Short mmCIF file of C-alpha atoms in Angstrom, two decimals:
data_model
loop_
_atom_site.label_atom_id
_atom_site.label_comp_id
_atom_site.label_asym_id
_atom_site.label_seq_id
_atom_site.Cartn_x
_atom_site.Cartn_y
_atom_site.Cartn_z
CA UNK X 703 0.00 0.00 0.00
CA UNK X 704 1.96 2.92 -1.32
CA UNK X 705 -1.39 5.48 -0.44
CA UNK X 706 -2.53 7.32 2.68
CA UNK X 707 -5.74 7.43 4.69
CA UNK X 708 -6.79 10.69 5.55
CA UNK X 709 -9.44 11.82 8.31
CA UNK X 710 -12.09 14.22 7.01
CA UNK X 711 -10.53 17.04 9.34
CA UNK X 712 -7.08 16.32 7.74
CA UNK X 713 -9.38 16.16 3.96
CA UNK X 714 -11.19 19.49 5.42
CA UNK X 715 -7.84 21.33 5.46
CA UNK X 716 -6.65 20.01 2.63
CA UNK X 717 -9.89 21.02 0.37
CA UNK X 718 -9.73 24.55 1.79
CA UNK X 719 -6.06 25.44 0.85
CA UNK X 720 -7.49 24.29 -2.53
CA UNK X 721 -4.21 22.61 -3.94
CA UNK X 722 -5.38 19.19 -3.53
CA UNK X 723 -7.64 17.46 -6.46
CA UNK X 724 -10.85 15.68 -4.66
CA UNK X 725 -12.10 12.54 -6.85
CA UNK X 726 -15.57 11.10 -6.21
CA UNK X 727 -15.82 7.65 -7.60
CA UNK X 728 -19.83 7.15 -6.49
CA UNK X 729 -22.30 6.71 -9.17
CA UNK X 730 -22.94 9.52 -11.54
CA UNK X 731 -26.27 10.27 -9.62
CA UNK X 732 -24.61 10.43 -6.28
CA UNK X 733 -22.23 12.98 -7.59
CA UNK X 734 -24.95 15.08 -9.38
CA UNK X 735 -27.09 15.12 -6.28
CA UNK X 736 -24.19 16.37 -4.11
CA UNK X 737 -20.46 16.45 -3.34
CA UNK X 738 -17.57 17.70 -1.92
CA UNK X 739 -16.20 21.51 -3.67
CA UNK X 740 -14.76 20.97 -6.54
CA UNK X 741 -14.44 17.18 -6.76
CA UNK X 742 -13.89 15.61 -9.73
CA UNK X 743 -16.39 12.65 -10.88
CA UNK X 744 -14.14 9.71 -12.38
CA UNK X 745 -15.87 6.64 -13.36
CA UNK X 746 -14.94 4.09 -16.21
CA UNK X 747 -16.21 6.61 -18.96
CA UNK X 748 -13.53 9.16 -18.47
CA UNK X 749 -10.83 7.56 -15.95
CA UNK X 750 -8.35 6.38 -19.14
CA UNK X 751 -8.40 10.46 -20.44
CA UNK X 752 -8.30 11.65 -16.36
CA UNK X 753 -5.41 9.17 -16.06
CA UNK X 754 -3.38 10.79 -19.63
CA UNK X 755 -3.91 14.06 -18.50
CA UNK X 756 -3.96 15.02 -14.53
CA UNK X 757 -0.56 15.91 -13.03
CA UNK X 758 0.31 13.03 -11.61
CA UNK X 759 2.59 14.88 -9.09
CA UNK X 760 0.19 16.88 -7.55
CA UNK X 761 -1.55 15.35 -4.26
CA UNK X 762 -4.89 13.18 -5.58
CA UNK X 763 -7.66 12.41 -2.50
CA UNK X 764 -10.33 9.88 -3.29
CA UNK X 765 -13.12 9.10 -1.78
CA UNK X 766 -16.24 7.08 -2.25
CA UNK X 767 -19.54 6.34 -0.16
CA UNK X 768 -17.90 4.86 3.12
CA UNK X 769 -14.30 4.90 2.59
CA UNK X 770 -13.79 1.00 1.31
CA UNK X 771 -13.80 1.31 -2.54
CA UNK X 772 -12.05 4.16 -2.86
CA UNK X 773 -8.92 2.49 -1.27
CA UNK X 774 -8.83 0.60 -4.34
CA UNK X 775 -9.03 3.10 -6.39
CA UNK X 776 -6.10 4.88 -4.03
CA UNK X 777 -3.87 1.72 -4.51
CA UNK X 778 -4.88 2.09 -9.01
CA UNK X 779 -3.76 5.48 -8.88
CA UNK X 780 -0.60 5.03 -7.60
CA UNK X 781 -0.11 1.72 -9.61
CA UNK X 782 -0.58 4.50 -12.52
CA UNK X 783 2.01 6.43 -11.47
CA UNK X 784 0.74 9.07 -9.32
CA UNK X 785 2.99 10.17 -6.53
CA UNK X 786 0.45 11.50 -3.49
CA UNK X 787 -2.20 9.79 -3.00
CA UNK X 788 -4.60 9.14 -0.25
CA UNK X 789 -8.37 7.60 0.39
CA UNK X 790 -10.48 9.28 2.65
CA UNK X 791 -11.66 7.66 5.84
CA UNK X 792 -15.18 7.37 6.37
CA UNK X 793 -15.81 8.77 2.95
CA UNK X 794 -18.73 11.16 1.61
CA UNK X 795 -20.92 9.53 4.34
CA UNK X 796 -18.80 10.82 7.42
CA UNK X 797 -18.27 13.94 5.96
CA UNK X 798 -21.96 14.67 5.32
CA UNK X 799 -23.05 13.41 8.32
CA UNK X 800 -20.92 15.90 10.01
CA UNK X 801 -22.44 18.91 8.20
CA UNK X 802 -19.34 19.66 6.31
CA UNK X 803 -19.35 21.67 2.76
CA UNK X 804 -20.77 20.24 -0.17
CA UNK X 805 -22.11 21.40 -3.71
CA UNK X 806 -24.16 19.62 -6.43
#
């Protein structure tokens, strides 16, 4: 496991200084309906262009419904080549249920 975990406070801070990219990998309707600033939906429709394009040097969080998937995803993304990247604990369920920001 070459990828963090990160707490939502830790993902709170990181999402405000705004130089970390936030990657939802829910289901299209999830994302539409609401999530974190900014986040960017991948899914298997656009993750080979995300994947040719991002800057794989710049630190990637990803996070999912509960925090289980999206280590998975963590551990791809750094099998791809990416050099900081973590999964967020808990996932878009902790961090709603704690009344942090989100947009749709």
């Amino acid at each position: 496991m070459n990828f963090k975990i990160i707490d939502i406070n830790d993902a709170k801070v990181k999402l405000e200084s705004g130089n970390t990219v936030f990657i939802d990998i829910r289901d299209e309707a999830s994302y539409t309906t609401s999530h974190l600033p900014g986040a960017k939906m991948i899914n298997d429709s656009n993750l080979q262009e995300y994947l040719s394009t991002a800057d794989k040097a710049q630190e990637h969080i990803i996070y999912c419904y509960h925090g289980n998937s999206s280590k998975s995803a963590a551990s791809f993304f750094v099998e791809s080549g990416f050099e900081d990247v973590a999964s967020m604990a808990g996932g878009f369920g902790e961090w709603s249920s704690r009344g942090e920001k989100t947009e749709s």
